[in-house]
Amino acid sequence: MRRMMICDNWTLRLMRGNAFVQPEEKLSVTLPATVYGALTDQGKMPDPYVGENELAALSVMDNEFVFETTFSLDEEMLSADALSLVFYGVDTLGEIFLNGLAIGETNNMHRTWRFDISAVASKKNTLRVNLHSPTAYIAGANRQVYTGGAAEAMEGFPHLRKAHCMFGWDWGSRLPDAGLFRPVEIIAHNKADIRQVSFYQEHIKTGRGVHGYIIPEVKLHVTTEINVYEEGEPVELGDTEELAKAGLKVETEIISPDGAVYKVEEKRRGRIDDEENGTGVRQLIRIPDPRLWWPNGYGDQPFYTARVRLIDETTGQELDVNERRIGLRILTVNQDPAPEGGKNFAFKVNGLPIFAMGANYVPEDNILSHVTKERSEKLLAEAARAGCNMIRVWGGGYYPDDTFYDQCDQLGLIVWQDFMFACASYELDDDFETSVLEEIRDNVRRLKHHACLGLWCGNNEVETQTIDQAWKPSMKQKGDYIKIFEYLIPKLLSKEDPDTCYWPSSPSSGGNFDNPWAENVGDTHYWEVWHSGAPFTAFRDHLFRFVSEFGFQSFPCLATIRQFAAEEDCNIFSRVMEMHQRNTAANGKLMAYLSASYLYPRDFAMVLYATQLLQADAIRYGVEHFRRHRGACMGTLVWQLNDISPMASWSGIDYYGNRKALYYTERRVFAPILLTCEEHGEIDQKPWANTQPKPVSFTARLHVTNETENVCKGIVRWEIRDPLSVSVASGEQEVQALPYDGVWLSEIDVQAQAGESFDPRTHHLEAVLLVDGKEISRCMSLFCAPKHYRFADPKLAVAVSGNEVTVRAGAFARGVGIMDGDRPAVLNDNFFDMEAGEVRLKLEAEPEDELSAVSVHDIA
């Protein structure tokens, strides 16, 4: 087999001219390339993210586009038994021409497209791809059959197998780009090649320890499917006997992390649990003393190399080789009945139930040619650094590149993988069925070997919204839902990847329209906080099994806003700022929430800062509560990790990679050992000053969560302090939290401890967990809204020495943000609370400006 990439020397032209380019003008591009990417990179079109430029950019997609290149093939490739042209990413509606002859069409950006060009290719070749307007297509299709979907997206988007959020979402622009967003390749096939390699891990268990199963050996069952080319057509070989008749053999070896090589022990005709299942060459390799793969925070991520070679026994020639990096692990989802009622929903790795902590990933850019390997790696590294052990790839985007999953493998980030269906109804016909099944087959085969893969999920919110009739589905479309997500997809997965859990929708209780909102079964999207305006304390009213979405918005930092807004637009109700807020009326909602917590900000910069504190507080309330109830709840995935474009959103990291206050809060609340406080006072009993006076109970319940394999034994010390950090009462309690468990401490009657002078506006609680005299975790709690607390001016000062930053305060300071000019400094901690004294931090990136500090005292 020989491969040749065709990524250079392409041209792009628009079939009809517009305000940016003339129809005869050709732009030189290198793949990956998209229309928006080429126009912006070459200065033909202004940045669509700036001001209101998006509106003009959207009109570009009413056009038709031509990508064209030439390439040469040598005699060796032309004389191959078969010649394939492979497109790894076409967005979306394409017609493919080679040397003037039509060879195929594309209509699904999520698929890999392969075309046999054996009869068409020559020494000199011209390849042309005509791409049709996605906006014209969805409008026309929707006139024929109405198919509803998310209100912020363009009508008709469910008709096209294209990243739905490109048509707009409540956090994304309407920029439905077109192009060749992944490489194009020529493959010359000679005699035979490897179609796919599958792995089934049989872990031999001899017992169970605190940290899961004791596994002295793994039997690795390797299935290799072979294509033999007869008169140019690929024919799949059924088993080892057919392979031998064809004069072929498969050599397989496994190389351990330390270089030990394990060879095939025996060949089998069927998988160990199903001797008759499927076709292909099956081989068994025993791996003694396996080094197991673990999620981030639970252990290491060692990798074994699986190398499969296809050999022509007559000549000894290596016809093909398939090399994969695999992790040895057992990854399941426990859905057994729970003692307290309902069912568990807990990811188990190597027999250990883990508490999932992570975030939801959306595409990193509307312009996919701008999504690079380096950019994705940096984003995922940030997630791992924050303590995430899981990433949900949300179903309204696209399936990321291979390098995304390689990085998740490396970082120990379990992937909850949605299939690409979201917030819509779908019209099923024969063509749609064929398209989506090929899409799913392509991606399952591409991804199933990854150690990080934890779950396949049918869709995002389609089950609940079908029941609600949110998008006015027809009776047929209601039936189509069941057929697609509870018959067609699971049936395909039972063959392609029977070992990975399939979950029909998110949220769901398991399918069949059976109360997908149930709290004690399945997963939940909780949006009462934010969409319904509930207070942050509302999180404490619920014990969900697994929270796969919950979130709160904020504005990005001033440096990000200055990328898209002029000075005169820096008002959250300006037209430009509202264009960069896609959740309708959400800027007003942010101000409503702000009014409940903080004083009216003195300027635009303080509005941005205050909303980031709100966002961080909201998520802290949720994660702390859910972690305190480990066992009943076993996962929290924050909405959302990142942005698709620069705007107000639910992200913890903005479009330009700037960390928000939320990011640092996640870093604290995702720590393996966590001390938290469930405080009670005005905040949950009398949040508004003008309500009728009534008795308020001021108490605090401290809790230690231990997500490690060791007993956490230490001392919790607490102090009630005034705004100057003077202690008015204190106490301590020994604590012992068992592995993968938590423990509540005795309730503190704050008012009684502080005495007659107690006032929630002048007293707060500080608590610290010490193990062997070392601080492990710290928390601080107010008993009234921050706007009512009488903060003293902390007179913050920042000093930098090398990579160490020292922050000094003369009084209690809440939400201390260390700023690098108009953006948050990149530190090991930021947006934290501190008492009078000093805090030492570490720089994680070189500052661009002089560092400064801000706190809640500075808002008004």
mmCIF file of N, CA and C in Angstrom, residues 720-723 726-729 750 754-765 781-784 789-790 812:
data_model
loop_
_atom_site.group_PDB
_atom_site.id
_atom_site.type_symbol
_atom_site.label_atom_id
_atom_site.label_comp_id
_atom_site.label_asym_id
_atom_site.label_seq_id
_atom_site.Cartn_x
_atom_site.Cartn_y
_atom_site.Cartn_z
ATOM 1 N N ILE A 720 -14.251 32.224 62.987
ATOM 2 C CA ILE A 720 -15.199 33.259 62.584
ATOM 3 C C ILE A 720 -14.452 34.579 62.685
ATOM 4 N N ARG A 721 -14.415 35.326 61.586
ATOM 5 C CA ARG A 721 -13.601 36.536 61.519
ATOM 6 C C ARG A 721 -14.445 37.734 61.113
ATOM 7 N N ASP A 722 -13.901 38.907 61.380
ATOM 8 C CA ASP A 722 -14.562 40.153 60.964
ATOM 9 C C ASP A 722 -13.912 40.656 59.678
ATOM 10 N N PRO A 723 -14.353 41.787 59.125
ATOM 11 C CA PRO A 723 -13.798 42.261 57.841
ATOM 12 C C PRO A 723 -12.288 42.523 57.859
ATOM 13 N N VAL A 726 -9.916 39.737 61.906
ATOM 14 C CA VAL A 726 -9.744 39.470 63.337
ATOM 15 C C VAL A 726 -10.653 38.314 63.738
ATOM 16 N N SER A 727 -10.090 37.343 64.433
ATOM 17 C CA SER A 727 -10.854 36.167 64.841
ATOM 18 C C SER A 727 -11.698 36.487 66.072
ATOM 19 N N VAL A 728 -12.976 36.120 66.032
ATOM 20 C CA VAL A 728 -13.871 36.316 67.181
ATOM 21 C C VAL A 728 -14.279 34.983 67.795
ATOM 22 N N ALA A 729 -14.046 33.889 67.115
ATOM 23 C CA ALA A 729 -14.326 32.555 67.644
ATOM 24 C C ALA A 729 -13.586 31.542 66.780
ATOM 25 N N VAL A 750 -22.977 29.304 64.220
ATOM 26 C CA VAL A 750 -22.109 30.459 64.018
ATOM 27 C C VAL A 750 -22.514 31.615 64.921
ATOM 28 N N ALA A 754 -20.078 33.172 67.815
ATOM 29 C CA ALA A 754 -19.591 34.560 67.710
ATOM 30 C C ALA A 754 -20.095 35.435 68.842
ATOM 31 N N GLY A 755 -21.204 35.049 69.457
ATOM 32 C CA GLY A 755 -21.732 35.818 70.573
ATOM 33 C C GLY A 755 -22.662 36.934 70.137
ATOM 34 N N GLU A 756 -22.993 37.787 71.065
ATOM 35 C CA GLU A 756 -23.995 38.833 70.836
ATOM 36 C C GLU A 756 -23.584 39.810 69.743
ATOM 37 N N SER A 757 -22.299 39.925 69.493
ATOM 38 C CA SER A 757 -21.839 40.879 68.472
ATOM 39 C C SER A 757 -22.031 40.366 67.051
ATOM 40 N N PHE A 758 -22.510 39.132 66.922
ATOM 41 C CA PHE A 758 -22.587 38.549 65.574
ATOM 42 C C PHE A 758 -23.498 39.363 64.676
ATOM 43 N N ASP A 759 -23.014 39.618 63.471
ATOM 44 C CA ASP A 759 -23.788 40.292 62.427
ATOM 45 C C ASP A 759 -23.355 39.656 61.106
ATOM 46 N N PRO A 760 -24.294 39.105 60.332
ATOM 47 C CA PRO A 760 -23.882 38.469 59.073
ATOM 48 C C PRO A 760 -23.189 39.425 58.121
ATOM 49 N N ARG A 761 -23.353 40.718 58.331
ATOM 50 C CA ARG A 761 -22.716 41.701 57.445
ATOM 51 C C ARG A 761 -21.281 41.989 57.851
ATOM 52 N N THR A 762 -20.876 41.482 59.024
ATOM 53 C CA THR A 762 -19.512 41.763 59.484
ATOM 54 C C THR A 762 -18.777 40.515 59.956
ATOM 55 N N HIS A 763 -19.353 39.349 59.747
ATOM 56 C CA HIS A 763 -18.688 38.120 60.173
ATOM 57 C C HIS A 763 -18.751 37.068 59.062
ATOM 58 N N HIS A 764 -17.670 36.359 58.887
ATOM 59 C CA HIS A 764 -17.594 35.267 57.916
ATOM 60 C C HIS A 764 -16.815 34.120 58.525
ATOM 61 N N LEU A 765 -16.868 32.969 57.878
ATOM 62 C CA LEU A 765 -16.210 31.766 58.377
ATOM 63 C C LEU A 765 -15.055 31.380 57.470
ATOM 64 N N SER A 781 -16.776 31.286 53.870
ATOM 65 C CA SER A 781 -18.210 31.404 53.637
ATOM 66 C C SER A 781 -18.770 32.669 54.239
ATOM 67 N N LEU A 782 -19.650 33.315 53.471
ATOM 68 C CA LEU A 782 -20.440 34.440 53.957
ATOM 69 C C LEU A 782 -21.821 33.935 54.363
ATOM 70 N N PHE A 783 -22.499 34.719 55.211
ATOM 71 C CA PHE A 783 -23.847 34.355 55.657
ATOM 72 C C PHE A 783 -24.885 35.385 55.208
ATOM 73 N N CYS A 784 -24.444 36.266 54.319
ATOM 74 C CA CYS A 784 -25.336 37.195 53.640
ATOM 75 C C CYS A 784 -24.815 37.370 52.225
ATOM 76 N N TYR A 789 -22.204 42.504 52.674
ATOM 77 C CA TYR A 789 -21.082 42.350 53.596
ATOM 78 C C TYR A 789 -20.262 43.639 53.582
ATOM 79 N N ARG A 790 -19.845 44.059 54.765
ATOM 80 C CA ARG A 790 -19.135 45.336 54.904
ATOM 81 C C ARG A 790 -17.628 45.125 54.755
ATOM 82 N N PHE A 812 -9.775 41.123 54.951
ATOM 83 C CA PHE A 812 -10.415 40.029 54.224
ATOM 84 C C PHE A 812 -10.769 40.503 52.818
#
